[in-house]
CSV table of N, CA and C in Angstrom, one decimal:
chain,number,residue,atom,x,y,z
A,1,UNK,N,3.0,361.0,103.8
A,1,UNK,CA,3.9,359.7,103.4
A,1,UNK,C,4.0,359.0,104.7
A,2,UNK,N,4.3,357.7,105.0
A,2,UNK,CA,4.9,356.8,105.8
A,2,UNK,C,6.0,356.8,106.1
A,3,UNK,N,6.3,356.2,107.3
A,3,UNK,CA,7.4,355.7,107.7
A,3,UNK,C,8.8,354.8,106.8
A,4,UNK,N,8.1,354.0,106.2
A,4,UNK,CA,9.1,353.8,105.3
A,4,UNK,C,8.9,354.0,103.6
A,5,UNK,N,8.1,354.8,104.0
A,5,UNK,CA,8.8,355.8,102.4
A,5,UNK,C,9.9,356.1,102.3
A,6,UNK,N,9.2,357.3,103.3
A,6,UNK,CA,10.9,358.6,104.3
A,6,UNK,C,11.6,357.7,104.2
A,7,UNK,N,12.1,356.7,104.4
A,7,UNK,CA,13.0,355.7,104.6
A,7,UNK,C,13.4,355.2,103.0
A,8,UNK,N,12.8,355.1,102.4
A,8,UNK,CA,13.3,354.4,101.2
A,8,UNK,C,14.2,355.6,100.4
A,9,UNK,N,13.4,356.9,100.7
A,9,UNK,CA,13.9,357.8,100.0
A,9,UNK,C,15.0,358.4,100.6
A,10,UNK,N,15.2,358.0,101.2
A,10,UNK,CA,16.3,358.6,102.2
A,10,UNK,C,17.5,357.3,101.9
A,11,UNK,N,17.2,356.4,101.6
A,11,UNK,CA,18.1,355.3,101.6
A,11,UNK,C,17.8,355.1,100.4
A,12,UNK,N,17.3,355.5,98.8
A,12,UNK,CA,18.2,355.9,97.5
A,12,UNK,C,18.9,356.7,97.5
A,13,UNK,N,18.8,358.2,98.2
A,13,UNK,CA,20.4,359.0,98.4
A,13,UNK,C,21.5,358.9,98.8
A,14,UNK,N,21.1,357.9,100.2
A,14,UNK,CA,22.4,357.4,100.8
A,14,UNK,C,23.0,356.5,100.0
A,15,UNK,N,22.3,355.8,99.0
A,15,UNK,CA,22.9,354.9,98.0
A,15,UNK,C,24.0,355.4,96.7
A,16,UNK,N,23.5,356.3,96.7
A,16,UNK,CA,24.2,357.4,95.6
A,16,UNK,C,25.7,357.9,96.6
A,17,UNK,N,25.6,358.6,97.4
A,17,UNK,CA,26.0,359.0,98.4
A,17,UNK,C,28.0,358.3,98.9
A,18,UNK,N,26.3,357.0,99.4
A,18,UNK,CA,27.5,355.9,99.5
A,18,UNK,C,27.8,354.5,99.2
A,19,UNK,N,28.6,354.7,98.3
A,19,UNK,CA,28.1,353.0,96.7
A,19,UNK,C,29.5,352.5,97.3
A,20,UNK,N,29.0,351.1,97.0
A,20,UNK,CA,30.1,350.1,97.8
A,20,UNK,C,31.5,350.9,97.5
A,21,UNK,N,32.7,350.7,98.8
A,21,UNK,CA,34.2,351.1,98.1
A,21,UNK,C,34.5,351.8,98.7
A,22,UNK,N,33.1,352.6,99.0
A,22,UNK,CA,33.4,354.5,100.2
A,22,UNK,C,33.8,354.6,101.2
A,23,UNK,N,34.8,355.1,101.7
A,23,UNK,CA,35.6,354.5,102.5
A,23,UNK,C,35.0,355.6,103.8
A,24,UNK,N,34.8,355.2,105.4
A,24,UNK,CA,34.0,355.8,106.6
A,24,UNK,C,34.5,356.1,107.7
A,25,UNK,N,34.4,357.7,107.9
A,25,UNK,CA,35.2,357.5,109.4
A,25,UNK,C,33.9,357.6,110.7
A,26,UNK,N,33.9,356.4,110.9
A,26,UNK,CA,32.8,356.0,112.5
A,26,UNK,C,33.4,357.6,113.5
A,27,UNK,N,31.8,359.0,113.4
A,27,UNK,CA,32.0,359.4,114.2
A,27,UNK,C,31.4,359.5,115.9
A,28,UNK,N,30.6,358.8,115.5
A,28,UNK,CA,29.5,358.5,117.2
A,28,UNK,C,28.6,357.2,116.1
A,29,UNK,N,28.3,356.3,118.0
A,29,UNK,CA,27.5,355.4,117.4
A,29,UNK,C,26.2,355.7,118.4
A,30,UNK,N,25.3,355.6,118.2
A,30,UNK,CA,23.9,355.4,119.1
A,30,UNK,C,24.4,354.4,120.1
A,31,UNK,N,23.2,354.5,120.6
A,31,UNK,CA,22.6,353.4,122.0
A,31,UNK,C,22.6,352.0,121.1
A,32,UNK,N,24.0,351.7,121.0
A,32,UNK,CA,24.9,350.1,120.9
A,32,UNK,C,25.4,349.2,122.0
A,33,UNK,N,25.1,348.3,122.4
A,33,UNK,CA,25.6,347.9,123.3
A,33,UNK,C,27.3,347.5,123.3
A,34,UNK,N,27.8,347.1,121.7
A,34,UNK,CA,29.2,346.8,121.6
A,34,UNK,C,29.5,347.8,120.6
A,35,UNK,N,29.6,349.4,120.6
A,35,UNK,CA,29.7,349.7,120.0
A,35,UNK,C,31.1,350.1,119.4
A,36,UNK,N,31.2,350.6,118.2
A,36,UNK,CA,32.9,350.7,117.7
A,36,UNK,C,33.0,351.9,117.6
A,37,UNK,N,34.1,352.0,118.4
A,37,UNK,CA,35.2,353.2,118.7
A,37,UNK,C,34.9,354.7,117.9
A,38,UNK,N,34.9,355.1,117.8
A,38,UNK,CA,34.9,356.6,117.3
A,38,UNK,C,36.3,357.0,116.8
A,39,UNK,N,36.8,356.8,115.4
A,39,UNK,CA,37.5,356.9,114.6
A,39,UNK,C,37.8,356.5,113.7
A,40,UNK,N,37.0,354.8,114.1
A,40,UNK,CA,37.4,353.6,113.1
A,40,UNK,C,37.0,354.4,111.9
A,41,UNK,N,37.8,353.5,110.6
A,41,UNK,CA,37.4,353.6,109.6
A,41,UNK,C,37.2,352.0,109.1
A,42,UNK,N,36.2,352.1,107.4
A,42,UNK,CA,35.4,351.0,107.1
A,42,UNK,C,35.9,351.6,105.5
A,43,UNK,N,34.8,350.3,105.6
A,43,UNK,CA,34.3,350.3,103.9
A,43,UNK,C,33.1,349.9,103.7
A,44,UNK,N,32.5,351.0,102.9
A,44,UNK,CA,30.8,350.9,102.6
A,44,UNK,C,30.4,349.3,101.9
A,45,UNK,N,29.9,348.3,102.1
A,45,UNK,CA,29.3,347.4,101.9
A,45,UNK,C,28.4,347.4,100.4
A,46,UNK,N,27.5,348.0,101.6
A,46,UNK,CA,26.4,348.1,100.7
A,46,UNK,C,25.0,349.5,101.2
A,47,UNK,N,24.3,349.6,100.7
A,47,UNK,CA,23.0,350.7,102.0
A,47,UNK,C,21.9,349.5,101.5
A,48,UNK,N,21.3,349.1,102.7
A,48,UNK,CA,20.0,348.8,102.4
A,48,UNK,C,18.8,349.7,102.1
A,49,UNK,N,17.0,349.2,101.8
A,49,UNK,CA,16.1,349.6,101.7
A,49,UNK,C,15.5,350.3,102.7
A,50,UNK,N,16.1,350.1,104.0
A,50,UNK,CA,15.7,351.1,105.2
A,50,UNK,C,16.6,351.8,105.2
A,51,UNK,N,17.3,352.3,104.8
A,51,UNK,CA,18.7,353.1,105.2
A,51,UNK,C,20.0,353.3,106.3
A,52,UNK,N,20.0,351.6,106.3
A,52,UNK,CA,21.0,351.0,106.3
A,52,UNK,C,22.2,351.0,106.0
A,53,UNK,N,23.1,351.6,106.6
A,53,UNK,CA,25.1,351.6,105.6
A,53,UNK,C,25.6,350.4,106.5
A,54,UNK,N,26.1,349.6,105.4
A,54,UNK,CA,27.0,348.5,105.7
A,54,UNK,C,27.9,348.3,105.6
A,55,UNK,N,28.7,348.4,106.9
A,55,UNK,CA,30.0,348.0,106.4
A,55,UNK,C,31.2,347.1,107.3
A,56,UNK,N,33.1,347.1,106.5
A,56,UNK,CA,33.3,346.1,107.3
A,56,UNK,C,34.4,347.3,107.6
A,57,UNK,N,35.0,347.5,109.1
A,57,UNK,CA,35.5,348.5,109.5
A,57,UNK,C,36.5,347.3,109.3
A,58,UNK,N,38.0,348.7,109.8
A,58,UNK,CA,39.2,348.6,109.7
A,58,UNK,C,39.5,347.9,110.8
A,59,UNK,N,39.1,347.2,112.1
A,59,UNK,CA,39.4,346.5,113.1
A,59,UNK,C,38.3,345.0,113.1
A,60,UNK,N,38.3,344.6,111.4
A,60,UNK,CA,37.7,344.0,111.6
A,60,UNK,C,36.3,343.3,111.9
A,61,UNK,N,35.6,344.9,112.6
A,61,UNK,CA,34.3,343.8,112.7
A,61,UNK,C,33.4,345.3,111.4
A,62,UNK,N,32.1,343.9,111.7
A,62,UNK,CA,31.1,344.6,110.0
A,62,UNK,C,30.3,344.9,110.9
A,63,UNK,N,29.3,345.9,111.1
A,63,UNK,CA,27.9,346.3,111.7
A,63,UNK,C,26.7,347.5,110.6
A,64,UNK,N,26.5,347.2,110.6
A,64,UNK,CA,24.9,348.6,109.6
A,64,UNK,C,25.4,349.7,110.7
A,65,UNK,N,25.3,351.2,109.9
A,65,UNK,CA,25.1,351.7,110.7
A,65,UNK,C,23.3,352.5,110.4
A,66,UNK,N,23.3,352.7,111.7
A,66,UNK,CA,21.2,353.1,111.3
A,66,UNK,C,20.9,354.4,111.2
A,67,UNK,N,20.5,354.6,110.8
A,67,UNK,CA,20.6,356.7,109.7
A,67,UNK,C,19.4,357.5,111.2
A,68,UNK,N,19.9,358.0,111.8
A,68,UNK,CA,19.3,358.6,112.4
A,68,UNK,C,20.3,358.2,113.9
A,69,UNK,N,20.9,357.2,113.6
A,69,UNK,CA,21.4,357.3,115.2
A,69,UNK,C,23.3,356.8,115.1
A,70,UNK,N,23.6,357.0,114.0
A,70,UNK,CA,24.8,356.7,114.1
A,70,UNK,C,25.2,357.7,113.1
A,71,UNK,N,26.9,358.3,113.5
A,71,UNK,CA,27.2,359.3,113.2
A,71,UNK,C,28.6,359.3,111.6
A,72,UNK,N,28.6,359.2,110.8
A,72,UNK,CA,29.6,359.3,109.8
A,72,UNK,C,29.3,360.1,108.9
A,73,UNK,N,31.1,359.4,108.1
A,73,UNK,CA,31.1,360.8,107.4
A,73,UNK,C,32.1,359.4,105.9
A,74,UNK,N,31.9,360.4,104.7
A,74,UNK,CA,33.5,359.9,104.3
A,74,UNK,C,34.5,360.5,104.3
A,75,UNK,N,35.9,359.4,104.0
A,75,UNK,CA,37.0,360.0,104.1
A,75,UNK,C,37.0,361.4,102.7
A,76,UNK,N,37.7,362.2,103.4
A,76,UNK,CA,38.5,363.1,102.0
A,76,UNK,C,39.2,362.4,101.6
A,77,UNK,N,39.5,363.2,100.3
A,77,UNK,CA,40.1,363.0,99.6
A,77,UNK,C,41.9,362.9,99.8
A,78,UNK,N,41.8,364.3,101.1
A,78,UNK,CA,43.2,364.2,101.6
A,78,UNK,C,43.7,363.5,102.7
A,79,UNK,N,42.3,362.7,103.1
A,79,UNK,CA,42.9,361.8,104.2
A,79,UNK,C,42.7,360.0,102.8
A,80,UNK,N,42.2,360.5,102.1
A,80,UNK,CA,41.9,358.8,101.6
A,80,UNK,C,43.3,358.9,100.3
A,81,UNK,N,44.1,359.5,100.4
A,81,UNK,CA,46.2,360.0,99.9
A,81,UNK,C,46.1,360.0,101.5
A,82,UNK,N,46.2,360.0,101.8
A,82,UNK,CA,47.3,359.8,103.5
A,82,UNK,C,47.1,358.2,103.7
A,83,UNK,N,46.2,357.5,103.4
A,83,UNK,CA,45.8,355.9,103.2
A,83,UNK,C,46.4,355.7,101.8
A,84,UNK,N,46.8,355.9,100.8
A,84,UNK,CA,47.2,355.7,100.1
A,84,UNK,C,49.0,355.1,99.8
A,85,UNK,N,48.9,356.2,101.2
A,85,UNK,CA,50.7,356.8,101.1
A,85,UNK,C,50.8,355.7,102.3
A,86,UNK,N,50.7,355.5,103.1
A,86,UNK,CA,49.8,354.6,104.3
A,86,UNK,C,50.8,353.5,104.5
A,87,UNK,N,49.6,353.0,102.8
A,87,UNK,CA,49.7,352.1,102.2
A,87,UNK,C,50.8,351.1,101.7
A,88,UNK,N,51.4,351.9,101.0
A,88,UNK,CA,52.5,351.9,99.8
A,88,UNK,C,53.9,351.4,101.3
A,89,UNK,N,53.5,353.0,101.8
A,89,UNK,CA,55.0,352.6,103.3
A,89,UNK,C,54.5,351.2,103.5
A,90,UNK,N,53.8,350.7,104.3
A,90,UNK,CA,53.4,348.9,104.7
A,90,UNK,C,53.9,348.7,103.5
A,91,UNK,N,53.4,348.3,102.7
A,91,UNK,CA,53.7,347.3,101.3
A,91,UNK,C,56.2,347.4,101.2
A,92,UNK,N,56.1,348.8,101.2
A,92,UNK,CA,57.5,348.7,100.9
A,92,UNK,C,58.4,348.6,102.0
A,93,UNK,N,57.5,348.1,103.4
A,93,UNK,CA,58.7,348.1,105.0
A,93,UNK,C,58.8,345.9,104.3
A,94,UNK,N,57.5,345.6,103.7
A,94,UNK,CA,57.0,343.9,104.2
A,94,UNK,C,57.6,343.9,103.2
A,95,UNK,N,58.2,344.4,102.3
A,95,UNK,CA,59.2,344.2,101.2
A,95,UNK,C,60.2,344.0,102.2
A,96,UNK,N,61.3,344.9,102.4
A,96,UNK,CA,62.2,344.6,102.7
A,96,UNK,C,62.9,344.1,104.0
A,97,UNK,N,61.9,343.2,104.7
A,97,UNK,CA,62.0,342.5,105.9
A,97,UNK,C,61.9,341.3,105.3
A,98,UNK,N,61.0,340.4,104.2
A,98,UNK,CA,61.3,339.8,103.5
A,98,UNK,C,61.9,339.3,102.6
A,99,UNK,N,62.5,340.6,102.2
A,99,UNK,CA,63.8,340.7,101.4
A,99,UNK,C,65.2,340.3,102.4
A,100,UNK,N,64.8,340.8,103.6
A,100,UNK,CA,65.8,339.8,105.0
A,100,UNK,C,66.4,338.9,104.6
């Protein structure tokens, strides 16, 4: 099996594991001249055929995470619930401010 075939198989698995809309957290970046800070959360846009996971990060940046170079993981159910609670609190605060 050549390198392209190997990456294609990995990409197919990543497409199943990280579909569009999956929330992730960046654990570390490889040798990137402008790395995104570890711990930054983002949303998967798509996974390409070379196993790069393309994301929109919460800090406003968009970047493709390279398989084998960058480390990331899905948010847990608990982390997703905490995000949802934080979003609800932020919306309620905004409504209170606008209502004044």
